[in-house]
Tab-separated table of C-alpha atoms in Angstrom:
chain	number	residue	atom	x	y	z
A	1	UNK	CA	7.054	-9.848	-15.359
A	2	UNK	CA	5.868	-6.710	-13.593
A	3	UNK	CA	4.508	-7.343	-10.109
A	4	UNK	CA	2.893	-4.831	-7.788
A	5	UNK	CA	1.890	-6.193	-4.407
A	6	UNK	CA	-0.058	-3.917	-2.086
A	7	UNK	CA	-0.289	-4.508	1.645
A	8	UNK	CA	-1.334	-2.717	4.794
A	9	UNK	CA	-5.080	-2.553	4.263
A	10	UNK	CA	-7.562	-3.479	6.957
A	11	UNK	CA	-10.255	-2.223	9.307
A	12	UNK	CA	-9.660	1.109	11.031
A	13	UNK	CA	-11.882	3.400	13.064
A	14	UNK	CA	-12.872	6.863	11.814
A	15	UNK	CA	-10.126	9.324	12.630
A	16	UNK	CA	-7.514	6.587	12.608
A	17	UNK	CA	-4.427	6.059	10.481
A	18	UNK	CA	-3.131	3.389	8.141
A	19	UNK	CA	-0.036	3.016	5.992
A	20	UNK	CA	-0.257	1.206	2.679
A	21	UNK	CA	2.771	-0.277	0.969
A	22	UNK	CA	3.355	-1.451	-2.581
A	23	UNK	CA	6.276	-3.742	-3.382
A	24	UNK	CA	7.311	-3.476	-7.026
A	25	UNK	CA	9.357	-5.900	-9.083
A	26	UNK	CA	10.021	-6.843	-12.688
A	27	UNK	CA	10.835	-3.318	-13.869
A	28	UNK	CA	13.161	-0.427	-13.072
A	29	UNK	CA	11.040	1.105	-10.326
A	30	UNK	CA	13.185	4.220	-9.950
A	31	UNK	CA	12.497	5.222	-13.557
A	32	UNK	CA	8.717	5.339	-13.287
A	33	UNK	CA	6.131	7.697	-11.911
A	34	UNK	CA	3.681	6.001	-9.556
A	35	UNK	CA	0.104	6.540	-8.444
A	36	UNK	CA	-2.525	5.390	-6.005
A	37	UNK	CA	-6.042	4.924	-7.376
A	38	UNK	CA	-8.984	3.806	-5.247
A	39	UNK	CA	-12.369	2.241	-5.800
A	40	UNK	CA	-15.142	2.376	-3.215
A	41	UNK	CA	-17.306	-0.767	-2.998
A	42	UNK	CA	-19.565	-0.951	-6.032
A	43	UNK	CA	-18.319	2.422	-7.285
A	44	UNK	CA	-16.003	3.769	-9.963
A	45	UNK	CA	-12.305	4.557	-10.022
A	46	UNK	CA	-10.848	7.650	-8.344
A	47	UNK	CA	-7.268	8.869	-8.681
A	48	UNK	CA	-5.789	9.574	-5.232
A	49	UNK	CA	-2.156	10.616	-5.541
A	50	UNK	CA	0.869	10.860	-7.870
A	51	UNK	CA	4.597	10.845	-7.230
A	52	UNK	CA	7.356	11.443	-9.750
A	53	UNK	CA	10.166	8.953	-10.290
A	54	UNK	CA	12.538	10.841	-7.995
A	55	UNK	CA	9.845	11.724	-5.467
A	56	UNK	CA	10.360	15.441	-5.996
A	57	UNK	CA	6.901	16.126	-7.454
A	58	UNK	CA	3.708	15.046	-5.695
A	59	UNK	CA	0.036	15.676	-6.343
A	60	UNK	CA	-3.123	14.766	-4.432
A	61	UNK	CA	-6.812	14.661	-5.173
A	62	UNK	CA	-8.717	17.370	-3.306
A	63	UNK	CA	-10.592	14.671	-1.391
A	64	UNK	CA	-7.421	13.510	0.390
A	65	UNK	CA	-5.211	16.620	0.395
A	66	UNK	CA	-3.859	17.373	3.849
A	67	UNK	CA	-4.697	13.893	5.160
A	68	UNK	CA	-2.761	11.486	2.907
A	69	UNK	CA	0.967	11.452	2.156
A	70	UNK	CA	2.533	9.569	-0.734
A	71	UNK	CA	6.186	8.567	-0.676
A	72	UNK	CA	8.572	6.122	-2.249
A	73	UNK	CA	11.853	4.367	-1.497
A	74	UNK	CA	13.613	3.613	-4.766
A	75	UNK	CA	16.302	1.592	-2.975
A	76	UNK	CA	13.583	-0.744	-1.704
A	77	UNK	CA	11.422	-0.623	-4.856
A	78	UNK	CA	8.500	0.435	-2.714
A	79	UNK	CA	5.651	2.927	-2.805
A	80	UNK	CA	3.744	4.077	0.275
A	81	UNK	CA	0.551	5.891	1.203
A	82	UNK	CA	0.227	7.234	4.730
A	83	UNK	CA	-3.451	7.824	5.443
A	84	UNK	CA	-4.437	9.927	8.465
A	85	UNK	CA	-7.767	11.261	9.759
A	86	UNK	CA	-9.566	8.501	7.915
A	87	UNK	CA	-13.246	8.876	7.130
A	88	UNK	CA	-15.971	6.404	6.198
A	89	UNK	CA	-15.819	7.704	2.624
A	90	UNK	CA	-12.193	6.589	2.371
A	91	UNK	CA	-13.389	2.972	2.438
A	92	UNK	CA	-12.161	1.481	-0.824
A	93	UNK	CA	-9.795	-0.877	-2.566
A	94	UNK	CA	-6.538	1.003	-3.048
A	95	UNK	CA	-4.529	0.172	-6.157
A	96	UNK	CA	-0.846	0.838	-6.705
A	97	UNK	CA	-0.443	1.821	-10.357
A	98	UNK	CA	2.551	2.488	-12.588
A	99	UNK	CA	2.539	5.601	-14.721
A	100	UNK	CA	3.279	4.086	-18.120
A	101	UNK	CA	3.158	7.714	-19.227
A	102	UNK	CA	2.129	10.848	-17.326
A	103	UNK	CA	-1.414	10.416	-18.660
A	104	UNK	CA	-1.688	6.582	-18.593
A	105	UNK	CA	-2.051	4.138	-15.719
A	106	UNK	CA	-0.507	0.749	-16.474
A	107	UNK	CA	-0.084	-1.796	-15.010
A	108	UNK	CA	-2.150	-2.030	-11.832
A	109	UNK	CA	-1.612	-4.025	-8.666
A	110	UNK	CA	-4.356	-6.264	-7.307
A	111	UNK	CA	-5.309	-3.784	-4.623
A	112	UNK	CA	-5.703	-3.751	-0.858
A	113	UNK	CA	-8.995	-3.102	0.915
A	114	UNK	CA	-9.269	-0.321	3.474
A	115	UNK	CA	-12.414	-0.254	5.590
A	116	UNK	CA	-13.108	2.741	7.819
A	117	UNK	CA	-15.811	1.876	10.308
A	118	UNK	CA	-16.539	1.930	14.004
B	1	UNK	CA	-11.253	20.404	-13.446
B	2	UNK	CA	-13.313	18.633	-16.071
B	3	UNK	CA	-15.598	15.596	-15.841
B	4	UNK	CA	-15.957	12.580	-18.101
B	5	UNK	CA	-19.495	11.234	-18.552
B	6	UNK	CA	-20.235	7.676	-19.649
B	7	UNK	CA	-23.513	5.788	-20.012
B	8	UNK	CA	-24.208	3.712	-16.926
B	9	UNK	CA	-24.786	0.525	-18.893
B	10	UNK	CA	-24.995	-0.925	-22.388
B	11	UNK	CA	-25.974	-4.358	-23.625
B	12	UNK	CA	-25.625	-6.196	-26.877
B	13	UNK	CA	-25.650	-9.707	-28.268
B	14	UNK	CA	-22.623	-11.857	-29.025
B	15	UNK	CA	-21.126	-11.155	-32.431
B	16	UNK	CA	-22.551	-7.636	-32.574
B	17	UNK	CA	-20.772	-4.285	-32.227
B	18	UNK	CA	-21.141	-1.897	-29.300
B	19	UNK	CA	-19.858	1.640	-28.790
B	20	UNK	CA	-19.342	3.270	-25.388
B	21	UNK	CA	-19.109	7.054	-25.278
B	22	UNK	CA	-17.163	9.316	-22.929
B	23	UNK	CA	-18.024	13.015	-23.040
B	24	UNK	CA	-15.733	15.698	-21.625
B	25	UNK	CA	-17.511	18.482	-19.732
B	26	UNK	CA	-15.068	21.321	-20.378
B	27	UNK	CA	-11.938	21.784	-22.404
B	28	UNK	CA	-11.252	19.965	-25.637
B	29	UNK	CA	-11.315	16.177	-25.738
B	30	UNK	CA	-8.501	16.393	-28.264
B	31	UNK	CA	-6.162	18.324	-25.996
B	32	UNK	CA	-5.328	15.347	-23.751
B	33	UNK	CA	-5.054	11.648	-24.453
B	34	UNK	CA	-7.923	9.344	-23.489
B	35	UNK	CA	-7.400	5.843	-22.131
B	36	UNK	CA	-9.919	3.016	-21.713
B	37	UNK	CA	-9.711	0.334	-19.018
B	38	UNK	CA	-11.553	-2.942	-18.719
B	39	UNK	CA	-12.387	-4.270	-15.258
B	40	UNK	CA	-13.826	-7.710	-14.756
B	41	UNK	CA	-15.510	-8.542	-11.410
B	42	UNK	CA	-12.985	-9.039	-8.639
B	43	UNK	CA	-10.032	-7.997	-10.801
B	44	UNK	CA	-7.894	-4.928	-11.241
B	45	UNK	CA	-8.395	-2.745	-14.322
B	46	UNK	CA	-6.366	-3.400	-17.452
B	47	UNK	CA	-5.789	-1.134	-20.438
B	48	UNK	CA	-7.639	-1.856	-23.651
B	49	UNK	CA	-6.933	1.502	-25.377
B	50	UNK	CA	-4.330	4.163	-24.613
B	51	UNK	CA	-3.527	7.507	-26.246
B	52	UNK	CA	-6.985	7.734	-27.852
B	53	UNK	CA	-6.662	4.807	-30.253
B	54	UNK	CA	-3.635	2.636	-29.445
B	55	UNK	CA	-4.024	-0.991	-28.416
B	56	UNK	CA	-1.553	-2.588	-25.999
B	57	UNK	CA	-0.036	-5.841	-27.154
B	58	UNK	CA	-2.362	-8.705	-26.386
B	59	UNK	CA	-5.573	-6.700	-26.785
B	60	UNK	CA	-7.502	-8.012	-29.795
B	61	UNK	CA	-8.157	-5.698	-32.730
B	62	UNK	CA	-11.873	-6.024	-31.998
B	63	UNK	CA	-11.237	-3.130	-29.592
B	64	UNK	CA	-10.798	0.332	-31.097
B	65	UNK	CA	-10.822	3.883	-29.806
B	66	UNK	CA	-11.563	7.252	-31.357
B	67	UNK	CA	-12.233	10.856	-30.471
B	68	UNK	CA	-14.779	13.268	-31.950
B	69	UNK	CA	-14.111	16.935	-31.454
B	70	UNK	CA	-17.562	17.939	-32.669
B	71	UNK	CA	-19.217	16.152	-29.745
B	72	UNK	CA	-16.206	16.573	-27.452
B	73	UNK	CA	-16.251	12.892	-26.753
B	74	UNK	CA	-14.205	9.730	-26.998
B	75	UNK	CA	-15.569	6.325	-27.954
B	76	UNK	CA	-14.623	2.729	-27.352
B	77	UNK	CA	-15.941	0.334	-29.976
B	78	UNK	CA	-15.930	-3.417	-29.498
B	79	UNK	CA	-16.807	-5.506	-32.536
B	80	UNK	CA	-17.576	-9.221	-32.741
B	81	UNK	CA	-18.673	-9.202	-29.111
B	82	UNK	CA	-17.781	-12.197	-26.993
B	83	UNK	CA	-19.189	-13.177	-23.628
B	84	UNK	CA	-15.721	-12.605	-22.157
B	85	UNK	CA	-16.034	-8.891	-23.029
B	86	UNK	CA	-18.690	-8.531	-20.331
B	87	UNK	CA	-17.098	-6.136	-17.842
B	88	UNK	CA	-17.001	-2.556	-16.613
B	89	UNK	CA	-15.221	-0.068	-18.876
B	90	UNK	CA	-13.752	3.240	-17.725
B	91	UNK	CA	-12.446	6.134	-19.765
B	92	UNK	CA	-9.707	8.316	-18.284
B	93	UNK	CA	-7.864	11.478	-19.193
B	94	UNK	CA	-5.343	13.874	-17.653
B	95	UNK	CA	-4.946	17.637	-17.534
B	96	UNK	CA	-2.644	19.792	-15.397
B	97	UNK	CA	-1.946	17.429	-12.502
B	98	UNK	CA	-5.508	16.095	-12.430
B	99	UNK	CA	-6.291	12.563	-13.495
B	100	UNK	CA	-9.993	12.046	-14.205
B	101	UNK	CA	-12.010	8.858	-14.719
B	102	UNK	CA	-15.436	8.499	-16.221
B	103	UNK	CA	-18.063	6.899	-14.003
B	104	UNK	CA	-17.795	3.577	-15.797
B	105	UNK	CA	-20.061	1.638	-18.142
B	106	UNK	CA	-21.267	-1.865	-17.418
B	107	UNK	CA	-21.250	-3.899	-20.622
B	108	UNK	CA	-23.597	-6.880	-20.686
B	109	UNK	CA	-23.219	-9.393	-23.486
B	110	UNK	CA	-26.409	-11.413	-23.655
């Protein structure tokens, strides 16, 4: 059974930093592209970042470019999101999501809540 | 980049059929696959349709997807509505390193 367990969320002040982790199991992590997708409270879904299976190709949404860094450790079956210069509008549940195909997100983790507030 | 526009909400009675649309703002809807996700309150999204019209195993055949090039839109149709279908539904597509979601449609089954 595929499991994706996010951690690292919490309350942080504007301008602060946070590092999210996603522990993957139940599939060959190193063979799959991975993504972070977020959802602000009461709002819709927003793709945040993509990383290829080897980590050699990375993309970011314009809203986080230059502030967030995605990475992965295939030896540890883990995905990360380093978030710097956080803003109130970054407040959201952050989901770790497998790229079942380049165009398709499946499955999803349960998410971790990041709250940016003073 | 393009946008995907969905109705904010739809409602229908149990046993009836409902269709949720997803209109692409620019570029052809047929040029990139469309996926549909169901999200129940407090839960992560799950796929109900992928690659325009494919159902993952475990998704009942009451769920179907289609695309219409004339209106540049995709549709999710749910027949024989059940109260358990009440949820938010999101369409999603991809083009040139940009993954785009529709704004979501709240389905009420009353």
